[in-house]
mmCIF file of C-alpha atoms in Angstrom:
data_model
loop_
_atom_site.group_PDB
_atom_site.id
_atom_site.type_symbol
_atom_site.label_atom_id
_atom_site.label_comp_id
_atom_site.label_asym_id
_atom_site.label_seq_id
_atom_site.Cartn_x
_atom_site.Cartn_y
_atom_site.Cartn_z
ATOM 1 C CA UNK A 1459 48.889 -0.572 41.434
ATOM 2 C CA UNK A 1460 47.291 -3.573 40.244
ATOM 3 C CA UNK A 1461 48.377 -3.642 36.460
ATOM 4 C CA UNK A 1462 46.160 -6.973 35.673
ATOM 5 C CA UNK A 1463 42.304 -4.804 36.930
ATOM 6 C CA UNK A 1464 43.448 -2.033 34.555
ATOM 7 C CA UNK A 1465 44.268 -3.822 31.671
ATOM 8 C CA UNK A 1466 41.166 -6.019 31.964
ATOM 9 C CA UNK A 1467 39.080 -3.081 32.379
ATOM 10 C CA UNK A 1468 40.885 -1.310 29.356
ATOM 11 C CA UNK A 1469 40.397 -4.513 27.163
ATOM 12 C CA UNK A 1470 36.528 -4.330 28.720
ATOM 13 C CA UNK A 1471 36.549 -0.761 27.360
ATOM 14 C CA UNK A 1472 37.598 -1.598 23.928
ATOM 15 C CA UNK A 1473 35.206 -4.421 23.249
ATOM 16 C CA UNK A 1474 31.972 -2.328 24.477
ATOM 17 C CA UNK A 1475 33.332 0.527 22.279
ATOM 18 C CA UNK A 1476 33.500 -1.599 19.321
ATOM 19 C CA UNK A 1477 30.784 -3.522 19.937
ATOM 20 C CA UNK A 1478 28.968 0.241 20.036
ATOM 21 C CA UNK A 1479 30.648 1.095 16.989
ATOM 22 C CA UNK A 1480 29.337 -2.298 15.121
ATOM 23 C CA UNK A 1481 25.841 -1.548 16.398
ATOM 24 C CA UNK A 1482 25.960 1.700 14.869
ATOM 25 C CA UNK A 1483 27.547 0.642 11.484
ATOM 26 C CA UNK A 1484 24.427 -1.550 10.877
ATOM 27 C CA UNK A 1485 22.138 0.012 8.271
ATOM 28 C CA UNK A 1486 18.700 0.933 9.529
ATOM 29 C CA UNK A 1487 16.051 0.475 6.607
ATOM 30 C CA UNK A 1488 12.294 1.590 7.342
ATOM 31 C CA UNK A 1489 8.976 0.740 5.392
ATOM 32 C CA UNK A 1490 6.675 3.416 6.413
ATOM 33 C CA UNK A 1491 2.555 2.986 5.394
ATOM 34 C CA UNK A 1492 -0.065 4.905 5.234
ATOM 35 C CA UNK A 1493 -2.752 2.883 7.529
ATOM 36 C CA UNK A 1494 -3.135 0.083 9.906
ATOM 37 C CA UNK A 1495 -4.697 -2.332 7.454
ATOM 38 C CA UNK A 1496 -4.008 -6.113 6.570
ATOM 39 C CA UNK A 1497 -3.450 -4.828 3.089
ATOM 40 C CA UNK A 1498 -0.017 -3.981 4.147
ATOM 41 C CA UNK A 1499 0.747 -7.654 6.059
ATOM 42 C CA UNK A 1500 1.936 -9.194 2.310
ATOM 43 C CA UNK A 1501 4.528 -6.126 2.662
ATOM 44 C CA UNK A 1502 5.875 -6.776 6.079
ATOM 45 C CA UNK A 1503 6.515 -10.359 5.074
ATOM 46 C CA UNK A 1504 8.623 -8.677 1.475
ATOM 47 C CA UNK A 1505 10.125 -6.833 3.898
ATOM 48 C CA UNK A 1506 10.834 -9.727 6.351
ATOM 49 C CA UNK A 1507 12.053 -11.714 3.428
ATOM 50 C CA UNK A 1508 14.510 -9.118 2.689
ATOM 51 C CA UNK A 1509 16.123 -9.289 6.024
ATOM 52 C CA UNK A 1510 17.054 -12.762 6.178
ATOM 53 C CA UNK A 1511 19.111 -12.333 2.694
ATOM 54 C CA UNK A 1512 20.329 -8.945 3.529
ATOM 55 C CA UNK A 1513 21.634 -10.562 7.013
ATOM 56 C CA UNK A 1514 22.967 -8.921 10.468
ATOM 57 C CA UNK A 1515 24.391 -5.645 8.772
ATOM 58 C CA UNK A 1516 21.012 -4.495 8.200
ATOM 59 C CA UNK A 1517 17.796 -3.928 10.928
ATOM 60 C CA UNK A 1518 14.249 -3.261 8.967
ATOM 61 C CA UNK A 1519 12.024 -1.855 10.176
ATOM 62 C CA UNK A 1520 8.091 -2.385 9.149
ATOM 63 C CA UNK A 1521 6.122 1.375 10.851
ATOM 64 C CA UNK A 1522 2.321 2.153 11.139
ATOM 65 C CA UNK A 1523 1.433 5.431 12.141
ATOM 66 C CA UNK A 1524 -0.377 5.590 14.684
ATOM 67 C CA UNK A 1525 -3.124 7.355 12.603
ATOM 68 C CA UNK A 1526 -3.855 6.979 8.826
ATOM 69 C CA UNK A 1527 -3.244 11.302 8.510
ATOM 70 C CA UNK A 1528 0.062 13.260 6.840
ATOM 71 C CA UNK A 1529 0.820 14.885 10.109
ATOM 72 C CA UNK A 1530 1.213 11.766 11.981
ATOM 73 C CA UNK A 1531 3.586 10.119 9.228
ATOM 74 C CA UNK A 1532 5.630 12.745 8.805
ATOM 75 C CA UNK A 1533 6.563 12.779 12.655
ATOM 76 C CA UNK A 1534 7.364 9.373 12.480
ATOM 77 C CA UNK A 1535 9.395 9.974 9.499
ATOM 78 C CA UNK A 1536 11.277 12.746 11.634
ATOM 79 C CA UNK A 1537 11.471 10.314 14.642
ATOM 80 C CA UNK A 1538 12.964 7.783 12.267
ATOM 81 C CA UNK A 1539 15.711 10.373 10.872
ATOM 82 C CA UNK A 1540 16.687 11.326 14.277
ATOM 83 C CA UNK A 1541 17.038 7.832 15.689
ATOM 84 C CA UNK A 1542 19.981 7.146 13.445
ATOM 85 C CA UNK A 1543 17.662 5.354 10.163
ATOM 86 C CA UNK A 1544 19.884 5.807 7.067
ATOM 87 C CA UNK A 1545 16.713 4.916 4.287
ATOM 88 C CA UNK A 1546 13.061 5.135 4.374
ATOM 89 C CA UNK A 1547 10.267 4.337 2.065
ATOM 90 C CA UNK A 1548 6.778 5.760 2.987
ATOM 91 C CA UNK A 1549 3.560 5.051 1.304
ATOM 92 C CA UNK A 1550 1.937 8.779 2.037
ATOM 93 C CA UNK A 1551 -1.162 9.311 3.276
ATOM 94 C CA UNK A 1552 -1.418 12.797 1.466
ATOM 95 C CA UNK A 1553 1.871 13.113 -0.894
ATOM 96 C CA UNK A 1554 0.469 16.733 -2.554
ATOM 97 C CA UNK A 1555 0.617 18.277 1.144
ATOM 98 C CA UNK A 1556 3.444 16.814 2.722
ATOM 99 C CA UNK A 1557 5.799 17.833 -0.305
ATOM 100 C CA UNK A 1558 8.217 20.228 2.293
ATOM 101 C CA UNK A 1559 7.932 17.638 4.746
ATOM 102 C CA UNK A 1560 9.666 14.756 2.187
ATOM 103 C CA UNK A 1561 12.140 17.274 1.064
ATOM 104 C CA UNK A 1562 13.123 18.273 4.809
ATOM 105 C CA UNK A 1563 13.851 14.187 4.979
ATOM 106 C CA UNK A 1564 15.440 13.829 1.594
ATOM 107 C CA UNK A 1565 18.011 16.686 2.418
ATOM 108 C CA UNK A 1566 19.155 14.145 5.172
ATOM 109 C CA UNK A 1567 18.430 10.659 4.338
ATOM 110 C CA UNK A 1568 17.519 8.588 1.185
ATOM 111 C CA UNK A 1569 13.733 8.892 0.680
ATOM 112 C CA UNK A 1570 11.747 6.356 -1.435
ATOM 113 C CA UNK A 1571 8.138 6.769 -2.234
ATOM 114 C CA UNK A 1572 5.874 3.394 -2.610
ATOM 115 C CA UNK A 1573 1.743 2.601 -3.316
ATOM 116 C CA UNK A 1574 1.084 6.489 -3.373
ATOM 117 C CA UNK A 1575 3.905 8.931 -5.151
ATOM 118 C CA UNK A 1576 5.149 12.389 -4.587
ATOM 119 C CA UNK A 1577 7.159 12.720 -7.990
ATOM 120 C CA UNK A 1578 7.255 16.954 -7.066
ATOM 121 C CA UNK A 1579 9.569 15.897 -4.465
ATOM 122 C CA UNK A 1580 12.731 15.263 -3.706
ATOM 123 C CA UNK A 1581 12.147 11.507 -3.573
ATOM 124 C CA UNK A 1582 14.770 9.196 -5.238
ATOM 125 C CA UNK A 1583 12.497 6.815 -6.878
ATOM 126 C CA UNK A 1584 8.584 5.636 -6.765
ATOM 127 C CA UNK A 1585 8.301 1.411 -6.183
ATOM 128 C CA UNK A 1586 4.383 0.319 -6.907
ATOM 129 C CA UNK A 1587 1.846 0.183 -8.951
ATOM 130 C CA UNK A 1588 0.822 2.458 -11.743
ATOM 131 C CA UNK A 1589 -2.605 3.036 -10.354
ATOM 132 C CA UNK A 1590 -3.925 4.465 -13.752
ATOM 133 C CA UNK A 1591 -2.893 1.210 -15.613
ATOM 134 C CA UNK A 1592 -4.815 -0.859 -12.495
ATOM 135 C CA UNK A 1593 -8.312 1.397 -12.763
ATOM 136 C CA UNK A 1594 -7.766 0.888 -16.581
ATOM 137 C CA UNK A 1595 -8.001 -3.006 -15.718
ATOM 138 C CA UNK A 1596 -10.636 -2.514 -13.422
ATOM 139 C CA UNK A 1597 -12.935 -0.439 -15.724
ATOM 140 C CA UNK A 1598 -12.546 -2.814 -18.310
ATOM 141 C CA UNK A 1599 -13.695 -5.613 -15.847
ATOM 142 C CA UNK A 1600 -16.477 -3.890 -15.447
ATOM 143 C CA UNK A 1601 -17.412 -3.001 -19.131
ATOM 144 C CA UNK A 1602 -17.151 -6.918 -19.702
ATOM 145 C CA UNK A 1603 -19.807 -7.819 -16.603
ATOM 146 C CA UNK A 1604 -22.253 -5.175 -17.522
ATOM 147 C CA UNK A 1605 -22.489 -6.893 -21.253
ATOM 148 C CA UNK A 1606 -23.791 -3.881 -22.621
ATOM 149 C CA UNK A 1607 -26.284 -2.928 -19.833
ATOM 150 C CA UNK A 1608 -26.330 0.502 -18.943
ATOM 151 C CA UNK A 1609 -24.641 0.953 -15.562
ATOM 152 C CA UNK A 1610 -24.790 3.484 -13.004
ATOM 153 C CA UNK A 1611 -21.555 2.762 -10.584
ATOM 154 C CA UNK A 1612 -20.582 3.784 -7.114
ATOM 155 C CA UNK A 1613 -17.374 3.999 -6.311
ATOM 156 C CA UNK A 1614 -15.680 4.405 -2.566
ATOM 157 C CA UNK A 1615 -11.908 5.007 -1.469
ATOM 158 C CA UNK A 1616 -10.256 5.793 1.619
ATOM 159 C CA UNK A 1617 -8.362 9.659 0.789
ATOM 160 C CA UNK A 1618 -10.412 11.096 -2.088
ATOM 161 C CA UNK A 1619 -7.190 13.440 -2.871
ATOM 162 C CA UNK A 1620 -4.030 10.894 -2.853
ATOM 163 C CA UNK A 1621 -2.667 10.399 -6.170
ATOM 164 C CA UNK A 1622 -3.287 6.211 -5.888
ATOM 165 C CA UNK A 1623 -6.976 7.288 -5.773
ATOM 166 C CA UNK A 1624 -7.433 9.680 -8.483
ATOM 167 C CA UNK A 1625 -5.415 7.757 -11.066
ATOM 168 C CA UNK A 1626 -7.237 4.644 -10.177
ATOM 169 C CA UNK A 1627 -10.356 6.661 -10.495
ATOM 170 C CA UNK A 1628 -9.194 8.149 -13.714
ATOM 171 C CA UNK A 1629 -7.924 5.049 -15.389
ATOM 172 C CA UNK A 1630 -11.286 3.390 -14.579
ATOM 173 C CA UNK A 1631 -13.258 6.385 -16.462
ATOM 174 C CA UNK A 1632 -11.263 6.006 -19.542
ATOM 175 C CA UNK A 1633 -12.068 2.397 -19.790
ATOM 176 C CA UNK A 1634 -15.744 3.172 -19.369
ATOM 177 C CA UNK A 1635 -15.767 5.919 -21.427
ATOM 178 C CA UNK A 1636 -18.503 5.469 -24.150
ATOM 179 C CA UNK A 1637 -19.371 1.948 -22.891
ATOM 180 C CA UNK A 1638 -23.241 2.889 -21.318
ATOM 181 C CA UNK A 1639 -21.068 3.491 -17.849
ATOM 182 C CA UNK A 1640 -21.208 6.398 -15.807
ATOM 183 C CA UNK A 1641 -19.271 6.381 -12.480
ATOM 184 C CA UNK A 1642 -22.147 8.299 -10.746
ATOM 185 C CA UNK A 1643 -19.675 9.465 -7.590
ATOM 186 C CA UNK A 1644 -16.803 8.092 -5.121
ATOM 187 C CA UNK A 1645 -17.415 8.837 -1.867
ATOM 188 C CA UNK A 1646 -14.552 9.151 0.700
ATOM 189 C CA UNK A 1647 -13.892 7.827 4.193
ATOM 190 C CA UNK A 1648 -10.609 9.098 5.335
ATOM 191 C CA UNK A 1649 -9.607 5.642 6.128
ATOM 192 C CA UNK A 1650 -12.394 5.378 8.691
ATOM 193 C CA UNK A 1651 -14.120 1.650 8.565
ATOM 194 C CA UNK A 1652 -17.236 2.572 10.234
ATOM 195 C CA UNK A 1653 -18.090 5.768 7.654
ATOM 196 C CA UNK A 1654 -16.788 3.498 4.841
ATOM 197 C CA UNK A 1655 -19.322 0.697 5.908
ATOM 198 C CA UNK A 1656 -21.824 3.579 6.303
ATOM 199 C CA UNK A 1657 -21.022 5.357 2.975
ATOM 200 C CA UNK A 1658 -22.243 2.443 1.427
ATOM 201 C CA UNK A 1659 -25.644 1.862 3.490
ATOM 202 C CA UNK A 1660 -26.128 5.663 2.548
ATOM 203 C CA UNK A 1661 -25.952 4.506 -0.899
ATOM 204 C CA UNK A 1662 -28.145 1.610 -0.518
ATOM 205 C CA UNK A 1663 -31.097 4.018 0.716
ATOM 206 C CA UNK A 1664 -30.573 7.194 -1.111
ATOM 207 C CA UNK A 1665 -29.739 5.840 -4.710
ATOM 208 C CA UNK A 1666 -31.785 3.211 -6.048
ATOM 209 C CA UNK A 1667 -30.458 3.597 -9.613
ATOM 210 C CA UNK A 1668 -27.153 2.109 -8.745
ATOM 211 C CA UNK A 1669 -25.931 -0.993 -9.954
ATOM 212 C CA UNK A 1670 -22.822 -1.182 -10.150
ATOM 213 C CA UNK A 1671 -19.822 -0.810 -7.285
ATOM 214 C CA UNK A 1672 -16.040 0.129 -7.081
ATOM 215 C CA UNK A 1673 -14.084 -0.505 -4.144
ATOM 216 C CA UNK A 1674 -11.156 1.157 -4.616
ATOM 217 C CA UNK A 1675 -8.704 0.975 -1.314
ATOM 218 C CA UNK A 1676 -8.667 -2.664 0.146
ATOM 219 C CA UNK A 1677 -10.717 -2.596 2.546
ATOM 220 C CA UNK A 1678 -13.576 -0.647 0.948
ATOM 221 C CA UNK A 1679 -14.960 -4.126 -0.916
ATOM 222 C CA UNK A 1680 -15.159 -5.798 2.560
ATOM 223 C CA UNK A 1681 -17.577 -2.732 3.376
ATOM 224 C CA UNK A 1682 -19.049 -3.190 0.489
ATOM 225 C CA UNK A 1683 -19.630 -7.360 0.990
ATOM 226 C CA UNK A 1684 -21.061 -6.261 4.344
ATOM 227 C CA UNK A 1685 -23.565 -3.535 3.412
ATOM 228 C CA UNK A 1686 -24.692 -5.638 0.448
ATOM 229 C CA UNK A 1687 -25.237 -8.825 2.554
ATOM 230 C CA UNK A 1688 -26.764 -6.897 5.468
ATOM 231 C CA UNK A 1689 -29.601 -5.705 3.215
ATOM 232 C CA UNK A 1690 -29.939 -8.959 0.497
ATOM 233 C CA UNK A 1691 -28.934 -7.450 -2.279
ATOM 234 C CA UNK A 1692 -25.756 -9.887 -2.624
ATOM 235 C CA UNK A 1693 -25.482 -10.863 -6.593
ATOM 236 C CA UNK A 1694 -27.930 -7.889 -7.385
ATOM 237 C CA UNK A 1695 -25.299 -4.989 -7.913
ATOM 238 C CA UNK A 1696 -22.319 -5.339 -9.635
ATOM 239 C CA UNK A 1697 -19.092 -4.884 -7.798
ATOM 240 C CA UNK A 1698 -15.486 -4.937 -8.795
ATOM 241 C CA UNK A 1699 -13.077 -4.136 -6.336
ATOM 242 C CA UNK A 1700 -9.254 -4.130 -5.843
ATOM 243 C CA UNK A 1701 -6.343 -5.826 -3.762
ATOM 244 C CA UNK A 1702 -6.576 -8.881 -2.190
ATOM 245 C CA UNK A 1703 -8.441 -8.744 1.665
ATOM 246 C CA UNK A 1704 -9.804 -11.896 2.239
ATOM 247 C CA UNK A 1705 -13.664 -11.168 2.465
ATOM 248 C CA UNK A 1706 -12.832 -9.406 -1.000
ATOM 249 C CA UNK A 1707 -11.483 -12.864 -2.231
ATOM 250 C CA UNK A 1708 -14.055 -15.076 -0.923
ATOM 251 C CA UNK A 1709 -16.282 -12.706 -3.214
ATOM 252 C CA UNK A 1710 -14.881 -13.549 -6.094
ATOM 253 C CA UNK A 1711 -14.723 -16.891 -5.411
ATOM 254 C CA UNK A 1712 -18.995 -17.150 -4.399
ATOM 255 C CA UNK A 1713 -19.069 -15.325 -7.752
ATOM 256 C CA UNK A 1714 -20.624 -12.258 -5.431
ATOM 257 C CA UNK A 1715 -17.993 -9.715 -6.962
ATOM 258 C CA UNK A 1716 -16.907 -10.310 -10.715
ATOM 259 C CA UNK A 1717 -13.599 -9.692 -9.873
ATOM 260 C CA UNK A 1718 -10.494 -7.826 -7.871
ATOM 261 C CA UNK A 1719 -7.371 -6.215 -9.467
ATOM 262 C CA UNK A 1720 -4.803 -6.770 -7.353
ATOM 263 C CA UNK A 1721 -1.037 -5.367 -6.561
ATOM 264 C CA UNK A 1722 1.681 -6.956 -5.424
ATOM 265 C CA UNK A 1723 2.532 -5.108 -2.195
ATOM 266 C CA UNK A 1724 4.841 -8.319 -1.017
ATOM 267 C CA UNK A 1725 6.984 -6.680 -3.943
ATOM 268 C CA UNK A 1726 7.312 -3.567 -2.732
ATOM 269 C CA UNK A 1727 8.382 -4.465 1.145
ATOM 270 C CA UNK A 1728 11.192 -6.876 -0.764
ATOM 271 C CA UNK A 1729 12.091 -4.850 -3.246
ATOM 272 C CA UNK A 1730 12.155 -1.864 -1.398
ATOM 273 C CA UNK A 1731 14.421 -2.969 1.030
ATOM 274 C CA UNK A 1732 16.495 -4.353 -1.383
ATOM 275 C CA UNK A 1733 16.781 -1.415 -3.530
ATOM 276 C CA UNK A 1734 17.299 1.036 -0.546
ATOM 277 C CA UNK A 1735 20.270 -1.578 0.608
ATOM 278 C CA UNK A 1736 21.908 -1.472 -3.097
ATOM 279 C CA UNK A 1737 21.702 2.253 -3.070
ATOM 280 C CA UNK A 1738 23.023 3.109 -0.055
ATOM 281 C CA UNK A 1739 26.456 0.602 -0.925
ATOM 282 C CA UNK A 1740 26.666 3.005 -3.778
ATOM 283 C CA UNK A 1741 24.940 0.708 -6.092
ATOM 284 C CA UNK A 1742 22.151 3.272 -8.185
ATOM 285 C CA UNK A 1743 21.706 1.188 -11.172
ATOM 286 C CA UNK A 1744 18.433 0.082 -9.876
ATOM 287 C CA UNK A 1745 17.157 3.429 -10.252
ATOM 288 C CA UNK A 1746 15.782 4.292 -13.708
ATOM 289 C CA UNK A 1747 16.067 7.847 -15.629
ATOM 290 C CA UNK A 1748 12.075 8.622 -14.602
ATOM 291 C CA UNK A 1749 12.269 7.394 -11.168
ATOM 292 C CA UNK A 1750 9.569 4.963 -11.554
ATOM 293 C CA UNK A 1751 9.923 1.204 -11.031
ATOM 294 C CA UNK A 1752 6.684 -0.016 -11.827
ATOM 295 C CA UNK A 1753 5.615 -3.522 -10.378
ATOM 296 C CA UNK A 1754 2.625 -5.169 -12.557
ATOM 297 C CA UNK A 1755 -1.100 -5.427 -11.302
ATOM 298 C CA UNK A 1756 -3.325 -8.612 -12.071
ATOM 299 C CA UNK A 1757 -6.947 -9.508 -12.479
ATOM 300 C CA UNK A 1758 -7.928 -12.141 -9.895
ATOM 301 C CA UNK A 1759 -11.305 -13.617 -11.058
ATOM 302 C CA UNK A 1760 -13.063 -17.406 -10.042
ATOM 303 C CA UNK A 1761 -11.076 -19.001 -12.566
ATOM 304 C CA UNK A 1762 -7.702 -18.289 -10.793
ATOM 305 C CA UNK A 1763 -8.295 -17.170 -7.228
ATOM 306 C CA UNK A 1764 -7.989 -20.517 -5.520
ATOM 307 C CA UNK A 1765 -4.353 -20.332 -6.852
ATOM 308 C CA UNK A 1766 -3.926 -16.839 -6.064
ATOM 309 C CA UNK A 1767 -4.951 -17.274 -2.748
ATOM 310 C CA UNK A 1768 -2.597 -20.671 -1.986
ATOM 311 C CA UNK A 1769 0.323 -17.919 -2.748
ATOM 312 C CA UNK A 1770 -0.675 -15.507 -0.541
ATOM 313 C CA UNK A 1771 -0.709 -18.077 2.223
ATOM 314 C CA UNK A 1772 2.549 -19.153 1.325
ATOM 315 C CA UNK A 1773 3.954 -15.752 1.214
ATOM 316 C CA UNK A 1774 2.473 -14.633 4.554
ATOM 317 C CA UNK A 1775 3.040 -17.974 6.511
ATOM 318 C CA UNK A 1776 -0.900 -19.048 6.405
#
């Protein structure tokens, strides 16, 4: 019997067995959102940031669905879960509905809610905005460019129902509230580009009396640039919108839009990741008593977005 072939291929053995067993000891983090948009490039790059500190024990993962609906997230959150992934943090398309489908993934893995909450669930903690504070800011934008003219606004958003809409929408009434400001109607577009361009031309035609616009997902103001530009009435409504597309900035900066409030969704990719690492080494001190780590929203206007807008290009690698 030749004694050398078997001990080689025993010692063979051993290394691909522990090399197996390394592989599998390396953490699996995942960043799920909501929508294919460029909105969410700032938080791949947080998240890509967090890699390179966190090192080789870790692999992150960055996930579109392939479809901006519930159903198609929470698949992908059961695909993750039975590929091996020991954390995920989802920005939810439709948190109020998919409430047994986050607690079917919390009873197995650590689940994190970001942009969009689902505090009735199981979740472990909600990283983001608070989206009532940023339609506060953007209401009061708007009460300061109206200057006391009565204003009849439009608003548009991607899921009518998701909680990031209704508390922007809410926080944006209060500020309004009593200032000659009525927020006429949001129309929906279920994340579809072409009916959220088209919701606005709709607008254009059927309600003269507007003059005043809210774009309140990210790529709503783009639609809203477009449709305004398309039919000359650039400068002629006014329109504040929110996050930081870079049509929406280029607004600003014309002086076209008074203004965007902005999040800080590199934030939530880096801390995320870094909070989901901490917890699972045991670490839970990052976690406060309400469950809600809230990451500040700013006003980008023409006196600071040329500065804003070197910092995205720095964060995202131009």
């Amino acid at each position: 019997m030749n004694y050398k072939l078997l001990f080689a291929a025993a010692a063979a053995s051993v290394l691909l067995l522990g090399g197996s067993t390394l592989a599998q000891e390396k953490k699996q983090l995942a960043f799920v959102v909501n929508a294919s948009s460029d909105f969410w490039k700032l938080a791949e790059a947080g998240v890509n940031k967090a890699q390179a500190e966190l090192g080789d024990g870790y692999e992150l993962q960055f996930r579109y669905p392939a479809q901006g609906t519930a159903a198609l997230q929470n698949a992908l959150m059961d695909d993750l879960v039975a590929a091996g992934t020991d954390a995920i943090m989802i920005s939810s398309a439709d948190p109020k509905n998919s409430i047994d489908a986050f607690n079917k993934v919390a009873a197995q893995v650590p689940l994190f809610t970001t942009d969009s909450d689902a505090p009735q669930s199981k979740r472990i903690a909600y990283l983001g905005s608070s989206n009532t504070a940023a339609g506060v800011q953007a209401g009061e934008e708007m009460v300061k460019a109206m200057a006391g003219k009565e204003g009849k606004c439009m608003g548009f958003v991607g899921f009518l129902g998701a909680d990031n809409a209704v508390e922007r929408i809410t926080g944006f009434k209060q500020a309004i509230e009593g200032k000659g400001i009525e927020l006429v109607d949001v129309r929906g577009d279920d994340v579809d580009f072409t009916k959220a361009r088209t919701n606005v031309d709709d607008v254009l035609v059927a309600n003269p009396e507007i003059n005043c616009m809210v774009g309140f997902y990210s790529y709503n103001s783009p639609k809203i640039y477009e449709a305004l530009q398309a039919a000359n009435k650039l400068g002629q409504i006014t329109v504040v919108a929110f996050d930081e597309d870079p049509v929406t900035l280029g607004a600003v900066k014309e002086g076209n839009f008074v203004s965007t409030v902005v999040q800080q969704p590199f934030e939530w990719g880096y801390q995320g990741m870094k909070l989901m690492a901490a917890y699972l080494g045991g670490d839970k001190s990052m976690v406060p008593a309400d469950g809600l780590i809230i990451v500040p929203t700013a006003v980008i206007n023409k006196e600071n977005v040329d500065a804003f807008s070197a910092d995205l290009k720095a964060k995202i690698g131009g």
